[in-house]
XYZ file of C-alpha atoms in Angstrom:
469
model
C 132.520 37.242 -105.398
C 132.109 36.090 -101.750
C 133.044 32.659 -100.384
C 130.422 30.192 -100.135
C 129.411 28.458 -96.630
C 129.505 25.063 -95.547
C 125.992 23.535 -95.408
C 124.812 20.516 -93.942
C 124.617 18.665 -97.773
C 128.427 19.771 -98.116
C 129.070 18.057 -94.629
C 127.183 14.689 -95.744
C 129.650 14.859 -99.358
C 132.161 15.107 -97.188
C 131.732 11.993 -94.995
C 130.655 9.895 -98.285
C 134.220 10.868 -99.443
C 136.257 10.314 -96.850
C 134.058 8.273 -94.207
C 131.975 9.987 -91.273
C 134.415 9.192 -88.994
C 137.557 11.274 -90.511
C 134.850 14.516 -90.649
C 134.738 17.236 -87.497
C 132.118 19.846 -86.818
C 132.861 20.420 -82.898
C 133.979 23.002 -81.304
C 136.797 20.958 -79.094
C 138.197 20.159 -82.646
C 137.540 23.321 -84.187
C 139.487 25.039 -81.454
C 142.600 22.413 -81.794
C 142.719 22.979 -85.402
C 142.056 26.859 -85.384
C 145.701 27.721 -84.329
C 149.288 26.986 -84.786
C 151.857 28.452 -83.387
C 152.725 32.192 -84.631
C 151.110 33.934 -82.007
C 147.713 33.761 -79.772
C 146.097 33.783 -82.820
C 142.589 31.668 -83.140
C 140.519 31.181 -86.635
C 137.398 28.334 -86.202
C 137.115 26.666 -89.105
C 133.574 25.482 -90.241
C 134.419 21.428 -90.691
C 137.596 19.556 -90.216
C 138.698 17.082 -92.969
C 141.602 14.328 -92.864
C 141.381 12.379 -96.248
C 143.639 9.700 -96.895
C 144.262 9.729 -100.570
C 144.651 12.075 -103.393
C 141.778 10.650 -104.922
C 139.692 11.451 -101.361
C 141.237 15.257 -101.737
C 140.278 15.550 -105.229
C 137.128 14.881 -104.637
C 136.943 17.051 -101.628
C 138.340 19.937 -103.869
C 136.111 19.404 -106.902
C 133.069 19.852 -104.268
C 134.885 23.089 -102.611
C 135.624 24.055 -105.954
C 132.294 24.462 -107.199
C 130.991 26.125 -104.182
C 133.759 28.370 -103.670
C 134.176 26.959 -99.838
C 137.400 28.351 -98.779
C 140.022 25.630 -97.960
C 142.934 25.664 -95.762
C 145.712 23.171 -95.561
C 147.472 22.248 -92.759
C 150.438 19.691 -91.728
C 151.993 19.474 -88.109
C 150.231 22.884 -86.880
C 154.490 24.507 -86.106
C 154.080 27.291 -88.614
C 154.981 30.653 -87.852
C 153.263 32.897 -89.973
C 149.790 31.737 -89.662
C 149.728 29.378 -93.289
C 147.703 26.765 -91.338
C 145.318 29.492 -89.655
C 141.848 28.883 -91.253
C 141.098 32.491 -91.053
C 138.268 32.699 -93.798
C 136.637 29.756 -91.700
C 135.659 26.650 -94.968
C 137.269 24.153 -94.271
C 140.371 22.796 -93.035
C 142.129 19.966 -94.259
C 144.818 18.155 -91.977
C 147.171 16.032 -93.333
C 148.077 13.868 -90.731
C 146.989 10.610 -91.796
C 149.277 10.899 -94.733
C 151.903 9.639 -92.922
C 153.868 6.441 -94.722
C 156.960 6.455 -96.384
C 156.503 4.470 -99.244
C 159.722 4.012 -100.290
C 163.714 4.335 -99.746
C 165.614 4.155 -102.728
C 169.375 3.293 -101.922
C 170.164 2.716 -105.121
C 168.819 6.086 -106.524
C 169.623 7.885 -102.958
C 165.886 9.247 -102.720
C 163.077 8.404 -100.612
C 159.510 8.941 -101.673
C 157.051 10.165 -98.539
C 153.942 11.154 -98.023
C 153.648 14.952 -96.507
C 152.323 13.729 -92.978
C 155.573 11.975 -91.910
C 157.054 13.672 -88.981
C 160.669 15.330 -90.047
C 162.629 13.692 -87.752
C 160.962 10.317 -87.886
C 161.811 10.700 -91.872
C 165.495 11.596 -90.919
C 166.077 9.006 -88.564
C 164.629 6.169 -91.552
C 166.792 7.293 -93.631
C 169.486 7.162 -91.339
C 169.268 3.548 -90.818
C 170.308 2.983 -94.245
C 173.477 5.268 -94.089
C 171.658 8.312 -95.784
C 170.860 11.813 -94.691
C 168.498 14.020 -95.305
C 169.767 17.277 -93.343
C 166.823 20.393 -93.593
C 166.404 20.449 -89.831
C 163.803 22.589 -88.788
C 164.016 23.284 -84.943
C 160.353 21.569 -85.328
C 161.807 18.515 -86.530
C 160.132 16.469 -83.582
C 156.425 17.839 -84.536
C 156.381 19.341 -87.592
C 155.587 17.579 -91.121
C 157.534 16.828 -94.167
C 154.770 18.537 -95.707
C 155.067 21.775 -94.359
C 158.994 21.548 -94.425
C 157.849 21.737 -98.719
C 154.834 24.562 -98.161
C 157.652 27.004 -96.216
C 161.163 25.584 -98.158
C 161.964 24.906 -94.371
C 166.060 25.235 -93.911
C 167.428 25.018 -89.968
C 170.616 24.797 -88.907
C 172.504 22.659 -91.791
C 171.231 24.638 -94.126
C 174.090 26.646 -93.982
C 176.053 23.725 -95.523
C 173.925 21.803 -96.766
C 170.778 23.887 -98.195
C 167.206 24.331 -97.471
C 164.240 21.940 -98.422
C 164.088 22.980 -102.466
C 167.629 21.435 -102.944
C 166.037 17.956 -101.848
C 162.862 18.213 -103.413
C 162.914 16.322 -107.061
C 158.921 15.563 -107.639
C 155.595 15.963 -106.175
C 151.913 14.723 -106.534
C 149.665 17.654 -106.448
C 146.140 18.166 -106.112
C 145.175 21.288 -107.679
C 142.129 23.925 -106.442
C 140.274 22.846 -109.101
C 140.623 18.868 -108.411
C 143.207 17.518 -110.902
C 146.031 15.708 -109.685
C 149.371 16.207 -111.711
C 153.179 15.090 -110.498
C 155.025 18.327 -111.498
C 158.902 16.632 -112.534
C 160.528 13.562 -112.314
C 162.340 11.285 -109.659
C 165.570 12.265 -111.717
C 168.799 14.645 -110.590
C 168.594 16.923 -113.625
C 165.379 18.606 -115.290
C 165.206 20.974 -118.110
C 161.921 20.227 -119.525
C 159.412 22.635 -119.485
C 158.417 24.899 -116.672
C 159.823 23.829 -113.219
C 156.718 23.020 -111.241
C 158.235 21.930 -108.972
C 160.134 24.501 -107.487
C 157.356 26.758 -107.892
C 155.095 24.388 -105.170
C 157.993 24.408 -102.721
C 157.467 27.739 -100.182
C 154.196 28.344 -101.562
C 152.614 28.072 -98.786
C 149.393 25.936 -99.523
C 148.530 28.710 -102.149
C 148.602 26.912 -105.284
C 147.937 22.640 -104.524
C 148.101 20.264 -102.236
C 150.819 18.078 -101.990
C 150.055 14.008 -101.581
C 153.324 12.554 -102.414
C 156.860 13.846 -102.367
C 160.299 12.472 -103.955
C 163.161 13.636 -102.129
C 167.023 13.682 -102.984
C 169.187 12.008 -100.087
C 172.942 12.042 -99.796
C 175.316 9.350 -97.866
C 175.559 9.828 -94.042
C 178.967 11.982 -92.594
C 180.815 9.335 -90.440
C 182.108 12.497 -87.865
C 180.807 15.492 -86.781
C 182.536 18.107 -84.056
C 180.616 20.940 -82.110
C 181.880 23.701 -79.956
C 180.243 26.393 -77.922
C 182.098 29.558 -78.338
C 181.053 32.335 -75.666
C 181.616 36.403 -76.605
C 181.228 39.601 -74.542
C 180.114 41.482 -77.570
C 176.798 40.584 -79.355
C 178.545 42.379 -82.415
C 182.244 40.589 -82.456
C 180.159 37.553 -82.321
C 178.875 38.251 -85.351
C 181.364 39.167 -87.045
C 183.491 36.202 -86.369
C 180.774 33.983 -88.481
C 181.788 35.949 -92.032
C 185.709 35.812 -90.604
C 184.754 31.736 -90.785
C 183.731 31.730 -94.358
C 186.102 34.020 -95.456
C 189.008 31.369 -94.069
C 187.292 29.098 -96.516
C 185.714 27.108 -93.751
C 182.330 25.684 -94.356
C 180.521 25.083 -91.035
C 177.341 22.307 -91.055
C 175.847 24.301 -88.170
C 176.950 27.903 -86.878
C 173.960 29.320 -84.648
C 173.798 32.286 -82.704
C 172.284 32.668 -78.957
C 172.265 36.128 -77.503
C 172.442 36.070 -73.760
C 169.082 37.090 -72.573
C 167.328 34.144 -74.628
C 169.915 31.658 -73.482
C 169.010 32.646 -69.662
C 165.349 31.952 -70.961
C 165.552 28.458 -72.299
C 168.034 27.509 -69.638
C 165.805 28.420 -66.990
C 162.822 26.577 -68.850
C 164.649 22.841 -69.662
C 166.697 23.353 -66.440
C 170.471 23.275 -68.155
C 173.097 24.565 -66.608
C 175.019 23.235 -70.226
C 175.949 26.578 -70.804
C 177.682 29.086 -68.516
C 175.508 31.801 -68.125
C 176.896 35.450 -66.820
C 176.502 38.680 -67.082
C 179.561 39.623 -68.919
C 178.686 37.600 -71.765
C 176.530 38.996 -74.947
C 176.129 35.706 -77.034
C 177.218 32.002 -77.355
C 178.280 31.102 -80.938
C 177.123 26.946 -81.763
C 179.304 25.972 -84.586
C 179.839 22.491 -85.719
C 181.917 20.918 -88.798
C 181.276 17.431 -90.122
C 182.517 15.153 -92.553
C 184.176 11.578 -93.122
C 187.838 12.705 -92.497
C 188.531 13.593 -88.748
C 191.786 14.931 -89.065
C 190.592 17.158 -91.782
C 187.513 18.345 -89.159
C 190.148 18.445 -86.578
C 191.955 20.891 -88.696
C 189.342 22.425 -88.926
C 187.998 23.114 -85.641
C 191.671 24.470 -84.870
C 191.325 26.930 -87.327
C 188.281 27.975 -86.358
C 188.623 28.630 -83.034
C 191.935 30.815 -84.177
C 189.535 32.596 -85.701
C 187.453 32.851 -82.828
C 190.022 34.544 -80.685
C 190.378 37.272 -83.096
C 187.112 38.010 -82.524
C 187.342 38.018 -78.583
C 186.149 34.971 -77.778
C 185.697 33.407 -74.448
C 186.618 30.095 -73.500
C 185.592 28.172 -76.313
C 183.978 24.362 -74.667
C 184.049 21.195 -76.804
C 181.696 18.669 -76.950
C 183.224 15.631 -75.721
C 180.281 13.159 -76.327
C 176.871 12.419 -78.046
C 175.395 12.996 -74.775
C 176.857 16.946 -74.559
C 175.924 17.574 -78.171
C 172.739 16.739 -77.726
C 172.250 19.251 -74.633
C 173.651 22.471 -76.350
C 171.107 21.030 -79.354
C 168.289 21.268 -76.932
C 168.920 24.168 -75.811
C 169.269 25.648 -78.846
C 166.267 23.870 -80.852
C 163.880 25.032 -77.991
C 164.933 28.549 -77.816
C 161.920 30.244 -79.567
C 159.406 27.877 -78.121
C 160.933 29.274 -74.575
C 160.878 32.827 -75.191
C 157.652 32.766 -76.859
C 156.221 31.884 -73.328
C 158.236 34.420 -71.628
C 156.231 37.030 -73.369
C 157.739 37.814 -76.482
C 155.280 37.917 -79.774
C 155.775 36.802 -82.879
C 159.065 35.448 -84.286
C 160.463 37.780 -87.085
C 162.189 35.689 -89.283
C 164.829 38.300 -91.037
C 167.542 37.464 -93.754
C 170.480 39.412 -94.745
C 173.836 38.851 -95.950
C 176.114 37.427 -93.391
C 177.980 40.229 -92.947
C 175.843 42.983 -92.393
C 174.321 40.667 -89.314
C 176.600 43.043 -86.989
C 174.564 46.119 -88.423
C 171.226 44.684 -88.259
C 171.910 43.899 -84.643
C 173.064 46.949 -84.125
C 170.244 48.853 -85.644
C 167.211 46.873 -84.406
C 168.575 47.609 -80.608
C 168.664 51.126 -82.049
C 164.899 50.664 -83.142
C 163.910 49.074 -79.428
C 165.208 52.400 -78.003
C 163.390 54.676 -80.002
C 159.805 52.534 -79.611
C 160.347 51.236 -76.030
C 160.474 47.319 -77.073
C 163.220 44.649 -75.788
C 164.562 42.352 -78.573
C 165.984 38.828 -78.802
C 167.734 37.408 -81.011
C 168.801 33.582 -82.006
C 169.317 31.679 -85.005
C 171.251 30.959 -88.048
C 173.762 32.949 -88.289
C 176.260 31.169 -90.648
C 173.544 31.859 -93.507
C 172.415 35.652 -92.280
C 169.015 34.382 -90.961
C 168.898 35.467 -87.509
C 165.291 35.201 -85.975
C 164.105 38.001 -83.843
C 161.480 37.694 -81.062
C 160.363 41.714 -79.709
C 158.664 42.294 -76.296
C 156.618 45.427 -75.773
C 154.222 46.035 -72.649
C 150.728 45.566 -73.139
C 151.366 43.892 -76.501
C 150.162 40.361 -76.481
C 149.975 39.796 -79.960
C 151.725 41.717 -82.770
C 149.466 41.330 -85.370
C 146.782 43.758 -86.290
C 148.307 45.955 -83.735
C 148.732 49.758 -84.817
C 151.843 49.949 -82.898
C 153.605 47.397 -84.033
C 152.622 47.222 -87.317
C 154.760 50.812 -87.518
C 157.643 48.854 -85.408
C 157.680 45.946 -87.918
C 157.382 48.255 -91.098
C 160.726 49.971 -89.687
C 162.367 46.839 -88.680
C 161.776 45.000 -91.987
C 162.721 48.619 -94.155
C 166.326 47.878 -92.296
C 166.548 44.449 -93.558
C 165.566 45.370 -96.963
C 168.054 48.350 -96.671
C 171.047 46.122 -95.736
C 170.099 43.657 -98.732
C 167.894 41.323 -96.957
C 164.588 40.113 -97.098
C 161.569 39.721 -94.530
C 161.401 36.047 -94.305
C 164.227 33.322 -94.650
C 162.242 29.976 -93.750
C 158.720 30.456 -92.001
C 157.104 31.985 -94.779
C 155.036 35.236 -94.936
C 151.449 33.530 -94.260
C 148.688 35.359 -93.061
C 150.743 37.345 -90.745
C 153.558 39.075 -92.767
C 151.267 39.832 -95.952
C 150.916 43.435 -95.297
C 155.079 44.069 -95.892
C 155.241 42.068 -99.226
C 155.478 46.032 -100.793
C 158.739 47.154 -98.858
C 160.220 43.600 -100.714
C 158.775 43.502 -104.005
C 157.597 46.115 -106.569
C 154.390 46.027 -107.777
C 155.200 44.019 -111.171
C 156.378 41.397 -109.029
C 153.290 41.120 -106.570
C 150.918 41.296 -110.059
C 152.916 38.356 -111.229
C 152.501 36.408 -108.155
C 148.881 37.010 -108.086
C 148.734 35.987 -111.842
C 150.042 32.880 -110.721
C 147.610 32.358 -107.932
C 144.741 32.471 -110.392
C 146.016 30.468 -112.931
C 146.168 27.567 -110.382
C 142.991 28.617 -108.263
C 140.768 30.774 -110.369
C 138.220 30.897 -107.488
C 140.687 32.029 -104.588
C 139.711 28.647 -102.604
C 142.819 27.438 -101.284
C 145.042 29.027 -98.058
C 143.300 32.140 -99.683
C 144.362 35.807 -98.679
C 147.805 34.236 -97.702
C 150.901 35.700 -99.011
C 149.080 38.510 -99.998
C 145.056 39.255 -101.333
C 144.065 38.611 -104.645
C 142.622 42.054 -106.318
């Protein structure tokens, strides 16, 4: 059954929900909300919505509900794999005046936010009162709290520390159909029932919208050391981060930079931070924190014994807040950089952290054989190492012939070395196609038995994640 269009009576519901003024029908808006950014990718939606309440959405989704308009949720507009794109048109419903925290609990360690708060800005709340909340996307700055829950969001602690599901301990939902429900409790343990819960976090938008969020915190680390460790092999580099862990060292951060994307962003901020020449591969970023410096001391000693095996440059400390913060920058705004160089969309692959070596190895191998240069950054001490591809005459990977063949290869290698296709941006509109190398077919018929219990008529961030049948 086809999706119902947005008429001029829905429009007037609309704006006696959530006030004329908070409602959008032209095309500047329609243009600013009909992206994010995964690629050149633009979808016009057919009305923009931002509600302030639950009660506003519920409303919104009862009416959307009934006339099967399709709906599309959408938080800071960072995503990657085009969850925000409002590619079935309906409309789309930003989040951004959701943007309080209602609460810090330093008694309970938690914090309860609403999914419009800015990561960072949440972070750096928190932080005030001596707590921590570490997923880090390398969005922090821009991207919402909200969308950190739709993608399970991770970053560099995450290697550490864990990705956004480890924080998450409740959420208010609105549902397709218009109910709203909290799916837990604000409480540490939970074995009652279905979890909920979890099952909201890195779905994408598919299955509610979230109004409310309760989020586990943990005390601040008093210390924290970083180091910049340069190698002539893209390889050794590698396989110095599973040497690490296997020395029983737990990094906060370890991040890899191949050369060619560090000359990118270097270029584009203007940093001359990091030495960049031509006999070097790859920069390892590795940094250890904690409330004991002679333990991180130790540490750091060890490590960079380690490091050495491996071939290692000369490894460069951080003496101050005010170096840390450059190799940070120049790290956080390494895909944004390359993207504008020319490179398409961001492949977001996950593998054990010791078969990184041979998944570097192998998608250079693949590059040969189609005629494509590679990239590759990102976090290595947990496997998931983003790659960015650039092929002449390709401006945008997807729904192109060619590189859907070059991605179906690429993502049959990750799945051969016991990885998956996506570690943190989600699989969106823009990865749906490769769910089957990943997933047999019993597990793609439960996930869409899922979908329709939650949204029997395929309304919300529909024909994401994969198409209902």
């Amino acid at each position: 059954m086809p999706l119902g269009i947005v008429t001029e009576e829905h429009i007037q519901t609309f704006k006696g929900i959530v006030g004329a003024a908070f409602v959008f029908t032209d095309e500047e808006s329609k243009e600013q909300y009909g992206h994010d950014e995964t690629e050149r990718l633009l979808y016009l939606p057919e009305v923009i919505i931002k509600p302030r309440s639950a009660a506003e959405i519920s409303a919104i989704m009862h009416t959307c509900n009934a006339y099967r308009i399709a709906v599309t949720p959408r938080g800071g507009g960072t995503g990657l794999s085009g969850g925000a794109l409002p590619h079935l048109g309906g409309v789309l419903l930003s989040m951004e005046r959701f943007n309080t925290i209602l609460q810090i609990d330093e008694r309970n360690l938690q914090v309860i936010t609403e999914p419009g708060v800015i990561t960072e800005v949440l972070q750096n709340a928190v932080k005030e009162k001596g707590l921590f909340y570490p997923p880090d996307p390398s969005s922090r700055g821009s991207c919402f709290i909200g969308g950190n829950i739709a993608e399970n969001s991770g970053g560099p602690k995450a290697v550490k520390y864990g990705v956004v599901k480890d924080y998450v301990l409740n959420l208010e939902v609105v549902l397709p159909t218009g109910e709203i429900i909290w799916t837990g409790a604000n409480v540490l343990k939970n074995s009652t029932g279905y979890n909920l819960t979890q099952l909201m976090v890195g779905s994408e938008g598919t299955l509610g919208i979230v109004t409310k969020i309760v989020l586990k915190l943990i005390p601040l680390p008093k210390y924290d050391l970083l180091v910049l460790a340069p190698f002539r092999s893209l390889e050794k580099a590698s396989e110095a981060v599973s040497a690490i862990f296997r020395a029983g060292i737990t990094p906060s951060a370890m991040e890899l930079v191949e050369i060619d994307a560090l000359k990118i962003v270097s270029a584009m901020v203007d940093s001359v931070a990091v030495p960049v020449t031509d006999d070097i591969e790859a920069h390892l970023i590795i940094e250890v924190d904690g409330n004991n410096m002679d333990i991180l001391m130790a540490d750091m000693e060890a490590i960079a014994g380690i490091l050495q095996e491996y071939e290692a440059g000369e490894i460069f400390f951080a003496d101050d807040a005010q170096q840390k913060a450059e190799l940070w920058k120049l790290r956080r705004r390494t895909a944004e950089a390359v993207k504008i160089s020319g490179y398409t969309i961001e492949e977001d692959t996950v593998v054990p952290r010791a078969e990184l070596p041979a998944l570097i190895r192998l998608v250079k191998a693949l590059g040969e054989k189609y005629g494509f240069h590679a990239v590759f950054y990102g976090h290595a001490g947990d496997g998931n190492l983003h790659i960015r591809i650039k092929k002449a005459g390709i401006s945008n990977s997807f729904g192109n012939e060619e590189m859907n063949i070059i991605l179906r290869e690429l993502f049959i290698i990750v799945k051969g070395l016991g990885g998956t296709i996506s570690g943190e941006h989600g699989i969106g509109l823009v990865q749906k196609n490769f769910m089957d190398i990943v997933f047999d077919e019993a597990n793609l018929r439960l996930m869409r038995s899922i979908k329709k219990a939650f949204d029997p008529n395929n309304i919300l961030n529909a024909g994401k994640i994969f198409d209902l049948e």
